[in-house]
Amino acid sequence: MRRWLAPLILVLMVLPGLGCAKLRNKPVKAVPEGTVLFAFNRKVRGPVELTLDGVRVPVAPVAKNKAARSLVVTGIAPGKHRFFLSSPRDAFGPDQGDFEVTAGQGTRVFTFVQAFNAVLYGKSEELPAAEGIPGVKARLER
């Protein structure tokens, strides 16, 4: 066997293990009742706009210079709900859809995120304050 072939075979055997990274898409812990957890595949800096059943819900930001891996929405009544996610810095997939909250357990929605700067020059327009749904709170979490 040639001298250069042995190191090449060793490198080829190690590369598949280094290239395959696990995606954080399995639940770490159970989601509490009346809660929806939007789990992101990468970090989101915010701000994030959430619309639930046609009503904008205010989203509490994460600490300055920090990024969030999930959006937690609490106080949701059981049943089927429609959501829409948007942000001037990130693109979500799916950005809209349905989820169902059943009695006794929470719901987890896995969402793909891609960095996207919608504002190229200047500052983004300030949106009016979100009305919110009584009892429903949303926050970005690390």
GROMACS .gro file of N, CA and C in nm:
model
  426
    1MET      N    1   0.084  -0.117   0.000
    1MET     CA    2   0.000   0.000   0.000
    1MET      C    3   0.089   0.124   0.000
    2ARG      N    4   0.048   0.223  -0.070
    2ARG     CA    5   0.128   0.345  -0.079
    2ARG      C    6   0.122   0.422   0.053
    3ARG      N    7   0.228   0.498   0.081
    3ARG     CA    8   0.237   0.573   0.208
    3ARG      C    9   0.128   0.679   0.220
    4TRP      N   10   0.092   0.744   0.114
    4TRP     CA   11  -0.006   0.853   0.119
    4TRP      C   12  -0.150   0.802   0.130
    5LEU      N   13  -0.172   0.676   0.100
    5LEU     CA   14  -0.308   0.621   0.100
    5LEU      C   15  -0.361   0.596   0.241
    6ALA      N   16  -0.275   0.556   0.333
    6ALA     CA   17  -0.320   0.527   0.471
    6ALA      C   18  -0.373   0.653   0.541
    7PRO      N   19  -0.303   0.768   0.538
    7PRO     CA   20  -0.359   0.889   0.601
    7PRO      C   21  -0.489   0.936   0.532
    8LEU      N   22  -0.496   0.918   0.402
    8LEU     CA   23  -0.617   0.957   0.329
    8LEU      C   24  -0.737   0.874   0.374
    9ILE      N   25  -0.719   0.746   0.390
    9ILE     CA   26  -0.828   0.659   0.436
    9ILE      C   27  -0.870   0.697   0.578
   10LEU      N   28  -0.773   0.728   0.663
   10LEU     CA   29  -0.803   0.770   0.800
   10LEU      C   30  -0.886   0.899   0.801
   11VAL      N   31  -0.847   0.994   0.720
   11VAL     CA   32  -0.921   1.121   0.711
   11VAL      C   33  -1.062   1.097   0.658
   12LEU      N   34  -1.076   1.013   0.558
   12LEU     CA   35  -1.209   0.985   0.503
   12LEU      C   36  -1.299   0.913   0.603
   13MET      N   37  -1.241   0.838   0.694
   13MET     CA   38  -1.322   0.769   0.795
   13MET      C   39  -1.369   0.867   0.904
   14VAL      N   40  -1.290   0.970   0.933
   14VAL     CA   41  -1.323   1.065   1.039
   14VAL      C   42  -1.420   1.173   0.991
   15LEU      N   43  -1.414   1.214   0.866
   15LEU     CA   44  -1.495   1.324   0.815
   15LEU      C   45  -1.646   1.307   0.832
   16PRO      N   46  -1.704   1.192   0.804
   16PRO     CA   47  -1.850   1.181   0.822
   16PRO      C   48  -1.895   1.208   0.966
   17GLY      N   49  -1.816   1.169   1.063
   17GLY     CA   50  -1.851   1.195   1.202
   17GLY      C   51  -1.844   1.342   1.238
   18LEU      N   52  -1.751   1.414   1.177
   18LEU     CA   53  -1.738   1.557   1.204
   18LEU      C   54  -1.844   1.639   1.131
   19GLY      N   55  -1.885   1.595   1.016
   19GLY     CA   56  -1.979   1.672   0.934
   19GLY      C   57  -2.123   1.659   0.976
   20CYS      N   58  -2.158   1.554   1.046
   20CYS     CA   59  -2.297   1.533   1.085
   20CYS      C   60  -2.320   1.590   1.224
   21ALA      N   61  -2.391   1.701   1.231
   21ALA     CA   62  -2.423   1.761   1.361
   21ALA      C   63  -2.569   1.734   1.393
   22LYS      N   64  -2.596   1.707   1.518
   22LYS     CA   65  -2.734   1.681   1.558
   22LYS      C   66  -2.811   1.812   1.563
   23LEU      N   67  -2.932   1.808   1.514
   23LEU     CA   68  -3.019   1.923   1.516
   23LEU      C   69  -3.104   1.916   1.642
   24ARG      N   70  -3.115   2.026   1.711
   24ARG     CA   71  -3.189   2.027   1.837
   24ARG      C   72  -3.339   2.029   1.809
   25ASN      N   73  -3.396   1.915   1.774
   25ASN     CA   74  -3.538   1.912   1.741
   25ASN      C   75  -3.616   1.813   1.825
   26LYS      N   76  -3.553   1.758   1.927
   26LYS     CA   77  -3.623   1.668   2.017
   26LYS      C   78  -3.651   1.741   2.148
   27PRO      N   79  -3.766   1.717   2.207
   27PRO     CA   80  -3.799   1.788   2.331
   27PRO      C   81  -3.702   1.754   2.444
   28VAL      N   82  -3.658   1.857   2.513
   28VAL     CA   83  -3.570   1.838   2.627
   28VAL      C   84  -3.654   1.806   2.750
   29LYS      N   85  -3.765   1.876   2.765
   29LYS     CA   86  -3.856   1.852   2.877
   29LYS      C   87  -3.999   1.870   2.828
   30ALA      N   88  -4.094   1.822   2.906
   30ALA     CA   89  -4.235   1.831   2.868
   30ALA      C   90  -4.281   1.976   2.871
   31VAL      N   91  -4.370   2.011   2.778
   31VAL     CA   92  -4.426   2.145   2.771
   31VAL      C   93  -4.549   2.149   2.862
   32PRO      N   94  -4.558   2.249   2.952
   32PRO     CA   95  -4.673   2.255   3.044
   32PRO      C   96  -4.805   2.278   2.971
   33GLU      N   97  -4.913   2.250   3.040
   33GLU     CA   98  -5.048   2.266   2.984
   33GLU      C   99  -5.075   2.413   2.951
   34GLY      N  100  -5.140   2.436   2.838
   34GLY     CA  101  -5.174   2.571   2.795
   34GLY      C  102  -5.057   2.651   2.741
   35THR      N  103  -4.948   2.582   2.708
   35THR     CA  104  -4.826   2.648   2.660
   35THR      C  105  -4.789   2.596   2.522
   36VAL      N  106  -4.743   2.687   2.438
   36VAL     CA  107  -4.691   2.650   2.306
   36VAL      C  108  -4.545   2.694   2.302
   37LEU      N  109  -4.458   2.603   2.263
   37LEU     CA  110  -4.315   2.630   2.254
   37LEU      C  111  -4.275   2.624   2.107
   38PHE      N  112  -4.236   2.740   2.052
   38PHE     CA  113  -4.182   2.746   1.917
   38PHE      C  114  -4.031   2.727   1.930
   39ALA      N  115  -3.980   2.610   1.894
   39ALA     CA  116  -3.838   2.578   1.904
   39ALA      C  117  -3.770   2.614   1.772
   40PHE      N  118  -3.666   2.696   1.777
   40PHE     CA  119  -3.595   2.741   1.658
   40PHE      C  120  -3.471   2.655   1.636
   41ASN      N  121  -3.433   2.635   1.511
   41ASN     CA  122  -3.314   2.556   1.481
   41ASN      C  123  -3.186   2.637   1.496
   42ARG      N  124  -3.196   2.769   1.504
   42ARG     CA  125  -3.080   2.854   1.528
   42ARG      C  126  -3.122   2.973   1.612
   43LYS      N  127  -3.028   3.050   1.657
   43LYS     CA  128  -3.058   3.161   1.748
   43LYS      C  129  -3.126   3.277   1.677
   44VAL      N  130  -3.219   3.340   1.748
   44VAL     CA  131  -3.295   3.454   1.698
   44VAL      C  132  -3.265   3.573   1.788
   45ARG      N  133  -3.228   3.687   1.728
   45ARG     CA  134  -3.196   3.805   1.808
   45ARG      C  135  -3.319   3.889   1.839
   46GLY      N  136  -3.421   3.879   1.756
   46GLY     CA  137  -3.543   3.957   1.777
   46GLY      C  138  -3.530   4.094   1.712
   47PRO      N  139  -3.629   4.173   1.710
   47PRO     CA  140  -3.763   4.153   1.766
   47PRO      C  141  -3.843   4.054   1.682
   48VAL      N  142  -3.938   3.987   1.746
   48VAL     CA  143  -4.025   3.891   1.678
   48VAL      C  144  -4.169   3.936   1.696
   49GLU      N  145  -4.244   3.932   1.587
   49GLU     CA  146  -4.387   3.964   1.591
   49GLU      C  147  -4.465   3.834   1.584
   50LEU      N  148  -4.561   3.818   1.675
   50LEU     CA  149  -4.645   3.699   1.679
   50LEU      C  150  -4.791   3.741   1.666
   51THR      N  151  -4.860   3.679   1.571
   51THR     CA  152  -5.004   3.700   1.556
   51THR      C  153  -5.071   3.567   1.582
   52LEU      N  154  -5.165   3.566   1.676
   52LEU     CA  155  -5.236   3.445   1.715
   52LEU      C  156  -5.385   3.466   1.690
   53ASP      N  157  -5.444   3.385   1.605
   53ASP     CA  158  -5.586   3.395   1.572
   53ASP      C  159  -5.624   3.536   1.526
   54GLY      N  160  -5.536   3.600   1.450
   54GLY     CA  161  -5.564   3.732   1.394
   54GLY      C  162  -5.538   3.849   1.489
   55VAL      N  163  -5.487   3.823   1.609
   55VAL     CA  164  -5.459   3.929   1.707
   55VAL      C  165  -5.309   3.928   1.737
   56ARG      N  166  -5.246   4.047   1.727
   56ARG     CA  167  -5.103   4.056   1.758
   56ARG      C  168  -5.081   4.042   1.908
   57VAL      N  169  -4.984   3.960   1.944
   57VAL     CA  170  -4.950   3.935   2.084
   57VAL      C  171  -4.813   3.997   2.111
   58PRO      N  172  -4.800   4.080   2.217
   58PRO     CA  173  -4.668   4.136   2.246
   58PRO      C  174  -4.570   4.027   2.289
   59VAL      N  175  -4.448   4.034   2.236
   59VAL     CA  176  -4.344   3.935   2.268
   59VAL      C  177  -4.236   4.004   2.350
   60ALA      N  178  -4.213   3.953   2.471
   60ALA     CA  179  -4.108   4.008   2.557
   60ALA      C  180  -3.972   3.969   2.499
   61PRO      N  181  -3.884   4.067   2.479
   61PRO     CA  182  -3.754   4.036   2.418
   61PRO      C  183  -3.661   3.967   2.517
   62VAL      N  184  -3.557   3.908   2.462
   62VAL     CA  185  -3.452   3.847   2.543
   62VAL      C  186  -3.355   3.960   2.581
   63ALA      N  187  -3.269   3.938   2.679
   63ALA     CA  188  -3.176   4.041   2.725
   63ALA      C  189  -3.092   4.095   2.609
   64LYS      N  190  -3.049   4.220   2.622
   64LYS     CA  191  -2.971   4.285   2.517
   64LYS      C  192  -2.843   4.206   2.488
   65ASN      N  193  -2.807   4.199   2.362
   65ASN     CA  194  -2.689   4.126   2.314
   65ASN      C  195  -2.697   3.976   2.339
   66LYS      N  196  -2.815   3.924   2.357
   66LYS     CA  197  -2.836   3.780   2.373
   66LYS      C  198  -2.926   3.733   2.261
   67ALA      N  199  -2.926   3.604   2.238
   67ALA     CA  200  -3.011   3.545   2.134
   67ALA      C  201  -3.097   3.437   2.196
   68ALA      N  202  -3.213   3.414   2.136
   68ALA     CA  203  -3.309   3.317   2.190
   68ALA      C  204  -3.315   3.194   2.101
   69ARG      N  205  -3.341   3.077   2.163
   69ARG     CA  206  -3.358   2.952   2.090
   69ARG      C  207  -3.504   2.910   2.083
   70SER      N  208  -3.592   2.982   2.156
   70SER     CA  209  -3.733   2.943   2.155
   70SER      C  210  -3.822   3.062   2.187
   71LEU      N  211  -3.947   3.050   2.147
   71LEU     CA  212  -4.051   3.146   2.179
   71LEU      C  213  -4.156   3.070   2.258
   72VAL      N  214  -4.182   3.114   2.381
   72VAL     CA  215  -4.276   3.045   2.469
   72VAL      C  216  -4.401   3.131   2.481
   73VAL      N  217  -4.516   3.071   2.449
   73VAL     CA  218  -4.645   3.140   2.459
   73VAL      C  219  -4.726   3.066   2.564
   74THR      N  220  -4.769   3.136   2.668
   74THR     CA  221  -4.844   3.073   2.777
   74THR      C  222  -4.986   3.129   2.785
   75GLY      N  223  -5.074   3.054   2.850
   75GLY     CA  224  -5.211   3.099   2.871
   75GLY      C  225  -5.304   3.076   2.754
   76ILE      N  226  -5.273   2.979   2.669
   76ILE     CA  227  -5.355   2.953   2.551
   76ILE      C  228  -5.463   2.852   2.585
   77ALA      N  229  -5.585   2.882   2.542
   77ALA     CA  230  -5.698   2.793   2.567
   77ALA      C  231  -5.688   2.669   2.478
   78PRO      N  232  -5.738   2.554   2.524
   78PRO     CA  233  -5.737   2.434   2.440
   78PRO      C  234  -5.818   2.456   2.312
   79GLY      N  235  -5.772   2.393   2.205
   79GLY     CA  236  -5.838   2.406   2.075
   79GLY      C  237  -5.737   2.431   1.966
   80LYS      N  238  -5.788   2.455   1.845
   80LYS     CA  239  -5.703   2.480   1.729
   80LYS      C  240  -5.680   2.630   1.715
   81HIS      N  241  -5.554   2.668   1.690
   81HIS     CA  242  -5.518   2.809   1.678
   81HIS      C  243  -5.434   2.830   1.553
   82ARG      N  244  -5.441   2.951   1.499
   82ARG     CA  245  -5.364   2.989   1.380
   82ARG      C  246  -5.258   3.090   1.424
   83PHE      N  247  -5.134   3.075   1.373
   83PHE     CA  248  -5.027   3.167   1.410
   83PHE      C  249  -4.958   3.224   1.286
   84PHE      N  250  -4.891   3.338   1.307
   84PHE     CA  251  -4.807   3.401   1.205
   84PHE      C  252  -4.687   3.461   1.276
   85LEU      N  253  -4.566   3.425   1.232
   85LEU     CA  254  -4.441   3.476   1.290
   85LEU      C  255  -4.370   3.565   1.188
   86SER      N  256  -4.318   3.678   1.233
   86SER     CA  257  -4.241   3.764   1.144
   86SER      C  258  -4.135   3.838   1.224
   87SER      N  259  -4.033   3.884   1.154
   87SER     CA  260  -3.924   3.958   1.216
   87SER      C  261  -3.849   4.033   1.107
   88PRO      N  262  -3.799   4.155   1.137
   88PRO     CA  263  -3.719   4.225   1.037
   88PRO      C  264  -3.579   4.166   1.020
   89ARG      N  265  -3.535   4.079   1.112
   89ARG     CA  266  -3.401   4.021   1.106
   89ARG      C  267  -3.397   3.874   1.068
   90ASP      N  268  -3.510   3.805   1.079
   90ASP     CA  269  -3.510   3.660   1.057
   90ASP      C  270  -3.629   3.619   0.972
   91ALA      N  271  -3.608   3.513   0.894
   91ALA     CA  272  -3.717   3.453   0.816
   91ALA      C  273  -3.747   3.317   0.879
   92PHE      N  274  -3.875   3.289   0.899
   92PHE     CA  275  -3.918   3.166   0.965
   92PHE      C  276  -3.981   3.071   0.865
   93GLY      N  277  -3.966   2.943   0.890
   93GLY     CA  278  -4.030   2.843   0.806
   93GLY      C  279  -4.076   2.726   0.891
   94PRO      N  280  -4.203   2.702   0.905
   94PRO     CA  281  -4.313   2.779   0.849
   94PRO      C  282  -4.335   2.908   0.929
   95ASP      N  283  -4.370   3.015   0.858
   95ASP     CA  284  -4.396   3.142   0.925
   95ASP      C  285  -4.542   3.154   0.966
   96GLN      N  286  -4.626   3.069   0.910
   96GLN     CA  287  -4.767   3.067   0.949
   96GLN      C  288  -4.819   2.925   0.945
   97GLY      N  289  -4.923   2.901   1.020
   97GLY     CA  290  -4.978   2.766   1.023
   97GLY      C  291  -5.075   2.749   1.138
   98ASP      N  292  -5.109   2.624   1.165
   98ASP     CA  293  -5.203   2.590   1.271
   98ASP      C  294  -5.135   2.499   1.372
   99PHE      N  295  -5.179   2.508   1.495
   99PHE     CA  296  -5.139   2.412   1.597
   99PHE      C  297  -5.259   2.387   1.686
  100GLU      N  298  -5.257   2.273   1.752
  100GLU     CA  299  -5.369   2.238   1.839
  100GLU      C  300  -5.319   2.215   1.980
  101VAL      N  301  -5.384   2.282   2.074
  101VAL     CA  302  -5.352   2.266   2.215
  101VAL      C  303  -5.458   2.175   2.275
  102THR      N  304  -5.414   2.063   2.332
  102THR     CA  305  -5.508   1.969   2.394
  102THR      C  306  -5.503   1.988   2.546
  103ALA      N  307  -5.612   1.952   2.611
  103ALA     CA  308  -5.619   1.965   2.756
  103ALA      C  309  -5.519   1.870   2.822
  104GLY      N  310  -5.447   1.920   2.919
  104GLY     CA  311  -5.353   1.836   2.993
  104GLY      C  312  -5.211   1.835   2.942
  105GLN      N  313  -5.186   1.895   2.826
  105GLN     CA  314  -5.049   1.897   2.774
  105GLN      C  315  -5.027   2.019   2.686
  106GLY      N  316  -4.902   2.055   2.668
  106GLY     CA  317  -4.866   2.167   2.583
  106GLY      C  318  -4.831   2.120   2.443
  107THR      N  319  -4.795   2.215   2.359
  107THR     CA  320  -4.764   2.186   2.219
  107THR      C  321  -4.626   2.241   2.185
  108ARG      N  322  -4.555   2.169   2.101
  108ARG     CA  323  -4.422   2.210   2.055
  108ARG      C  324  -4.426   2.223   1.904
  109VAL      N  325  -4.382   2.339   1.853
  109VAL     CA  326  -4.378   2.364   1.708
  109VAL      C  327  -4.232   2.390   1.671
  110PHE      N  328  -4.175   2.304   1.587
  110PHE     CA  329  -4.036   2.323   1.543
  110PHE      C  330  -4.035   2.418   1.424
  111THR      N  331  -3.953   2.522   1.431
  111THR     CA  332  -3.950   2.626   1.329
  111THR      C  333  -3.807   2.648   1.282
  112PHE      N  334  -3.788   2.647   1.151
  112PHE     CA  335  -3.657   2.676   1.094
  112PHE      C  336  -3.641   2.827   1.082
  113VAL      N  337  -3.519   2.875   1.106
  113VAL     CA  338  -3.490   3.018   1.104
  113VAL      C  339  -3.372   3.043   1.012
  114GLN      N  340  -3.382   3.151   0.935
  114GLN     CA  341  -3.272   3.192   0.849
  114GLN      C  342  -3.250   3.341   0.870
  115ALA      N  343  -3.125   3.384   0.882
  115ALA     CA  344  -3.094   3.526   0.899
  115ALA      C  345  -3.138   3.602   0.775
  116PHE      N  346  -3.207   3.713   0.798
  116PHE     CA  347  -3.265   3.790   0.688
  116PHE      C  348  -3.278   3.933   0.735
  117ASN      N  349  -3.209   4.025   0.671
  117ASN     CA  350  -3.216   4.165   0.709
  117ASN      C  351  -3.311   4.237   0.614
  118ALA      N  352  -3.433   4.265   0.661
  118ALA     CA  353  -3.534   4.327   0.576
  118ALA      C  354  -3.510   4.476   0.559
  119VAL      N  355  -3.440   4.539   0.652
  119VAL     CA  356  -3.415   4.682   0.645
  119VAL      C  357  -3.271   4.702   0.601
  120LEU      N  358  -3.253   4.749   0.478
  120LEU     CA  359  -3.118   4.765   0.425
  120LEU      C  360  -3.056   4.898   0.464
  121TYR      N  361  -3.137   5.005   0.464
  121TYR     CA  362  -3.086   5.139   0.495
  121TYR      C  363  -3.175   5.203   0.600
  122GLY      N  364  -3.115   5.273   0.694
  122GLY     CA  365  -3.194   5.343   0.795
  122GLY      C  366  -3.249   5.250   0.901
  123LYS      N  367  -3.359   5.296   0.962
  123LYS     CA  368  -3.422   5.219   1.069
  123LYS      C  369  -3.555   5.164   1.019
  124SER      N  370  -3.597   5.055   1.081
  124SER     CA  371  -3.726   4.998   1.044
  124SER      C  372  -3.838   5.083   1.105
  125GLU      N  373  -3.954   5.077   1.043
  125GLU     CA  374  -4.069   5.151   1.093
  125GLU      C  375  -4.116   5.091   1.224
  126GLU      N  376  -4.152   5.177   1.315
  126GLU     CA  377  -4.205   5.131   1.443
  126GLU      C  378  -4.350   5.089   1.425
  127LEU      N  379  -4.383   4.971   1.470
  127LEU     CA  380  -4.520   4.922   1.462
  127LEU      C  381  -4.597   4.969   1.585
  128PRO      N  382  -4.728   4.986   1.571
  128PRO     CA  383  -4.806   5.021   1.690
  128PRO      C  384  -4.800   4.908   1.792
  129ALA      N  385  -4.826   4.942   1.916
  129ALA     CA  386  -4.821   4.841   2.023
  129ALA      C  387  -4.921   4.729   1.995
  130ALA      N  388  -4.880   4.606   2.024
  130ALA     CA  389  -4.967   4.490   2.003
  130ALA      C  390  -5.080   4.490   2.106
  131GLU      N  391  -5.201   4.457   2.058
  131GLU     CA  392  -5.318   4.457   2.146
  131GLU      C  393  -5.309   4.346   2.249
  132GLY      N  394  -5.278   4.227   2.203
  132GLY     CA  395  -5.268   4.113   2.292
  132GLY      C  396  -5.402   4.047   2.319
  133ILE      N  397  -5.396   3.927   2.370
  133ILE     CA  398  -5.513   3.849   2.409
  133ILE      C  399  -5.507   3.838   2.561
  134PRO      N  400  -5.618   3.865   2.632
  134PRO     CA  401  -5.614   3.858   2.779
  134PRO      C  402  -5.565   3.721   2.828
  135GLY      N  403  -5.465   3.723   2.915
  135GLY     CA  404  -5.412   3.600   2.974
  135GLY      C  405  -5.303   3.533   2.894
  136VAL      N  406  -5.280   3.576   2.770
  136VAL     CA  407  -5.178   3.514   2.685
  136VAL      C  408  -5.051   3.599   2.689
  137LYS      N  409  -4.939   3.536   2.722
  137LYS     CA  410  -4.810   3.605   2.728
  137LYS      C  411  -4.709   3.530   2.643
  138ALA      N  412  -4.623   3.606   2.575
  138ALA     CA  413  -4.519   3.546   2.490
  138ALA      C  414  -4.384   3.606   2.527
  139ARG      N  415  -4.281   3.520   2.526
  139ARG     CA  416  -4.146   3.568   2.557
  139ARG      C  417  -4.043   3.484   2.482
  140LEU      N  418  -3.934   3.549   2.446
  140LEU     CA  419  -3.822   3.478   2.385
  140LEU      C  420  -3.735   3.424   2.497
  141GLU      N  421  -3.689   3.299   2.482
  141GLU     CA  422  -3.605   3.237   2.584
  141GLU      C  423  -3.480   3.177   2.521
  142ARG      N  424  -3.375   3.170   2.601
  142ARG     CA  425  -3.251   3.109   2.558
  142ARG      C  426  -3.263   2.964   2.575
   0.00000   0.00000   0.00000
